[in-house]
mmCIF file of C-alpha atoms in Angstrom:
data_model
loop_
_atom_site.group_PDB
_atom_site.id
_atom_site.type_symbol
_atom_site.label_atom_id
_atom_site.label_comp_id
_atom_site.label_asym_id
_atom_site.label_seq_id
_atom_site.Cartn_x
_atom_site.Cartn_y
_atom_site.Cartn_z
ATOM 1 C CA GLN A 266 -17.872 -3.653 4.000
ATOM 2 C CA VAL A 267 -14.580 -1.828 4.400
ATOM 3 C CA GLN A 268 -13.937 1.720 3.277
ATOM 4 C CA LEU A 269 -10.352 2.807 2.781
ATOM 5 C CA VAL A 270 -8.934 6.320 2.645
ATOM 6 C CA GLU A 271 -5.313 7.022 1.761
ATOM 7 C CA SER A 272 -3.288 10.078 2.723
ATOM 8 C CA GLY A 273 0.286 11.291 2.895
ATOM 9 C CA GLY A 274 1.119 11.734 -0.762
ATOM 10 C CA GLY A 275 2.623 14.875 -2.213
ATOM 11 C CA LEU A 276 5.299 16.472 -4.352
ATOM 12 C CA VAL A 277 8.815 15.740 -3.131
ATOM 13 C CA GLN A 278 12.350 15.831 -4.435
ATOM 14 C CA ALA A 279 14.325 12.740 -5.299
ATOM 15 C CA GLY A 280 15.962 11.250 -2.227
ATOM 16 C CA ALA A 281 13.222 12.332 0.146
ATOM 17 C CA SER A 282 11.000 10.064 2.212
ATOM 18 C CA LEU A 283 7.250 9.802 2.592
ATOM 19 C CA ARG A 284 4.924 7.819 4.798
ATOM 20 C CA LEU A 285 1.598 6.964 3.258
ATOM 21 C CA SER A 286 -1.346 6.044 5.437
ATOM 22 C CA CYS A 287 -4.498 4.115 4.702
ATOM 23 C CA THR A 288 -7.252 4.265 7.279
ATOM 24 C CA ALA A 289 -10.147 1.843 7.235
ATOM 25 C CA SER A 290 -13.658 2.093 8.529
ATOM 26 C CA GLY A 291 -15.421 -0.876 10.027
ATOM 27 C CA ARG A 292 -14.645 -3.392 12.734
ATOM 28 C CA THR A 293 -13.209 -6.060 10.468
ATOM 29 C CA PHE A 294 -9.982 -4.299 9.478
ATOM 30 C CA SER A 295 -7.826 -6.587 11.609
ATOM 31 C CA THR A 296 -9.146 -9.661 9.805
ATOM 32 C CA TYR A 297 -7.863 -8.516 6.419
ATOM 33 C CA ALA A 298 -4.494 -8.660 4.792
ATOM 34 C CA MET A 299 -3.639 -5.262 3.352
ATOM 35 C CA GLY A 300 -1.810 -4.371 0.193
ATOM 36 C CA TRP A 301 -0.371 -1.305 -1.473
ATOM 37 C CA PHE A 302 -0.430 -0.877 -5.231
ATOM 38 C CA ARG A 303 0.661 1.936 -7.514
ATOM 39 C CA GLN A 304 -0.184 3.145 -10.975
ATOM 40 C CA ALA A 305 2.213 5.351 -12.885
ATOM 41 C CA PRO A 306 1.030 7.505 -15.810
ATOM 42 C CA GLY A 307 0.392 5.355 -18.858
ATOM 43 C CA LYS A 308 1.101 2.125 -17.012
ATOM 44 C CA GLU A 309 -0.942 -0.624 -15.424
ATOM 45 C CA ARG A 310 -1.488 -0.769 -11.700
ATOM 46 C CA GLU A 311 1.185 -2.868 -10.031
ATOM 47 C CA PHE A 312 1.656 -4.595 -6.714
ATOM 48 C CA VAL A 313 4.016 -2.914 -4.259
ATOM 49 C CA ALA A 314 3.712 -4.556 -0.849
ATOM 50 C CA ALA A 315 1.361 -6.497 1.390
ATOM 51 C CA ILE A 316 1.039 -7.395 5.061
ATOM 52 C CA ASN A 317 -0.913 -10.082 6.840
ATOM 53 C CA TRP A 318 -3.662 -9.442 9.384
ATOM 54 C CA SER A 319 -1.373 -9.340 12.410
ATOM 55 C CA GLY A 320 1.525 -7.488 10.821
ATOM 56 C CA GLY A 321 3.853 -10.410 11.344
ATOM 57 C CA ASN A 322 4.342 -11.216 7.690
ATOM 58 C CA THR A 323 5.105 -8.947 4.775
ATOM 59 C CA TYR A 324 5.713 -9.349 1.070
ATOM 60 C CA TYR A 325 7.304 -6.897 -1.368
ATOM 61 C CA ALA A 326 7.711 -6.469 -5.066
ATOM 62 C CA ASP A 327 11.354 -6.958 -6.016
ATOM 63 C CA SER A 328 11.496 -3.428 -7.397
ATOM 64 C CA VAL A 329 10.880 -1.837 -3.986
ATOM 65 C CA LYS A 330 12.663 -4.148 -1.575
ATOM 66 C CA GLY A 331 14.987 -2.251 0.719
ATOM 67 C CA ARG A 332 13.313 1.141 0.209
ATOM 68 C CA PHE A 333 9.657 0.469 1.060
ATOM 69 C CA THR A 334 8.319 -0.760 4.389
ATOM 70 C CA ILE A 335 4.733 -1.757 5.020
ATOM 71 C CA SER A 336 3.330 -1.836 8.547
ATOM 72 C CA ARG A 337 -0.025 -1.684 10.281
ATOM 73 C CA ASP A 338 -1.633 -0.584 13.508
ATOM 74 C CA ASN A 339 -4.845 -2.511 14.039
ATOM 75 C CA ALA A 340 -5.801 -0.355 17.023
ATOM 76 C CA LYS A 341 -5.902 2.616 14.637
ATOM 77 C CA ASN A 342 -7.336 0.685 11.673
ATOM 78 C CA THR A 343 -4.406 1.963 9.640
ATOM 79 C CA VAL A 344 -1.798 0.519 7.332
ATOM 80 C CA TYR A 345 1.322 2.467 6.398
ATOM 81 C CA LEU A 346 3.809 2.517 3.569
ATOM 82 C CA GLN A 347 7.143 4.095 4.380
ATOM 83 C CA ILE A 348 9.017 5.065 1.229
ATOM 84 C CA ASN A 349 12.658 6.075 1.473
ATOM 85 C CA SER A 350 15.111 7.379 -1.111
ATOM 86 C CA LEU A 351 12.316 8.321 -3.481
ATOM 87 C CA LYS A 352 13.081 8.218 -7.193
ATOM 88 C CA PRO A 353 11.295 9.923 -10.102
ATOM 89 C CA GLU A 354 10.150 6.480 -11.257
ATOM 90 C CA ASP A 355 8.214 6.125 -7.999
ATOM 91 C CA THR A 356 5.819 8.793 -9.260
ATOM 92 C CA ALA A 357 2.369 7.206 -9.244
ATOM 93 C CA VAL A 358 -1.001 7.062 -7.580
ATOM 94 C CA TYR A 359 -0.652 4.797 -4.564
ATOM 95 C CA SER A 360 -3.696 2.830 -3.464
ATOM 96 C CA CYS A 361 -4.329 0.498 -0.579
ATOM 97 C CA ALA A 362 -6.536 -2.568 -0.739
ATOM 98 C CA ALA A 363 -7.970 -5.178 1.616
ATOM 99 C CA GLY A 364 -7.730 -8.837 0.751
ATOM 100 C CA ARG A 365 -7.580 -12.326 2.205
ATOM 101 C CA SER A 366 -3.884 -13.128 1.917
ATOM 102 C CA TYR A 367 -0.704 -11.082 2.082
ATOM 103 C CA THR A 368 0.769 -13.359 -0.598
ATOM 104 C CA TYR A 369 -1.671 -12.081 -3.190
ATOM 105 C CA THR A 370 -0.165 -9.780 -5.803
ATOM 106 C CA GLN A 371 -3.033 -9.818 -8.281
ATOM 107 C CA LEU A 372 -5.476 -6.918 -8.214
ATOM 108 C CA THR A 373 -8.446 -9.244 -8.561
ATOM 109 C CA LYS A 374 -7.612 -10.945 -5.252
ATOM 110 C CA TYR A 375 -8.374 -7.784 -3.277
ATOM 111 C CA ASP A 376 -11.916 -7.027 -2.212
ATOM 112 C CA TYR A 377 -11.861 -3.340 -1.228
ATOM 113 C CA TRP A 378 -9.917 -0.390 -2.589
ATOM 114 C CA GLY A 379 -9.213 3.178 -1.631
ATOM 115 C CA GLN A 380 -9.217 6.110 -4.041
ATOM 116 C CA GLY A 381 -5.473 6.562 -3.943
ATOM 117 C CA THR A 382 -2.996 9.289 -3.087
ATOM 118 C CA GLN A 383 -0.680 10.949 -5.596
ATOM 119 C CA VAL A 384 3.068 10.774 -5.102
ATOM 120 C CA THR A 385 5.159 12.913 -7.431
ATOM 121 C CA VAL A 386 8.940 12.837 -7.270
ATOM 122 C CA SER A 387 10.920 15.552 -8.989
ATOM 123 C CA SER A 388 14.513 15.046 -10.101
#
């Protein structure tokens, strides 16, 4: 069992940066690939980025490449999502999830989910 808690969201202006964190409980964090997803108002949840267990491999949605960076610190049981040059269309609830492969983009491939953190970008 893995419990995930996200933090770091907030209300920011366009062009700003944020670093989201997702901290896991349990000793098995380092065995999981981790993903970030987001859900904008009125839209389905979508894949954003994922990282493998060691942090050596990452995968991004085309829409966020170049602005988003996923990383992890297994000693702290934490995965991060650095978001630069925020845009109003980045407004969403951002959730982290634990799964078995960083190449998975489908929601159903992830076993554990956090509650999410709200990111709101004003223009």
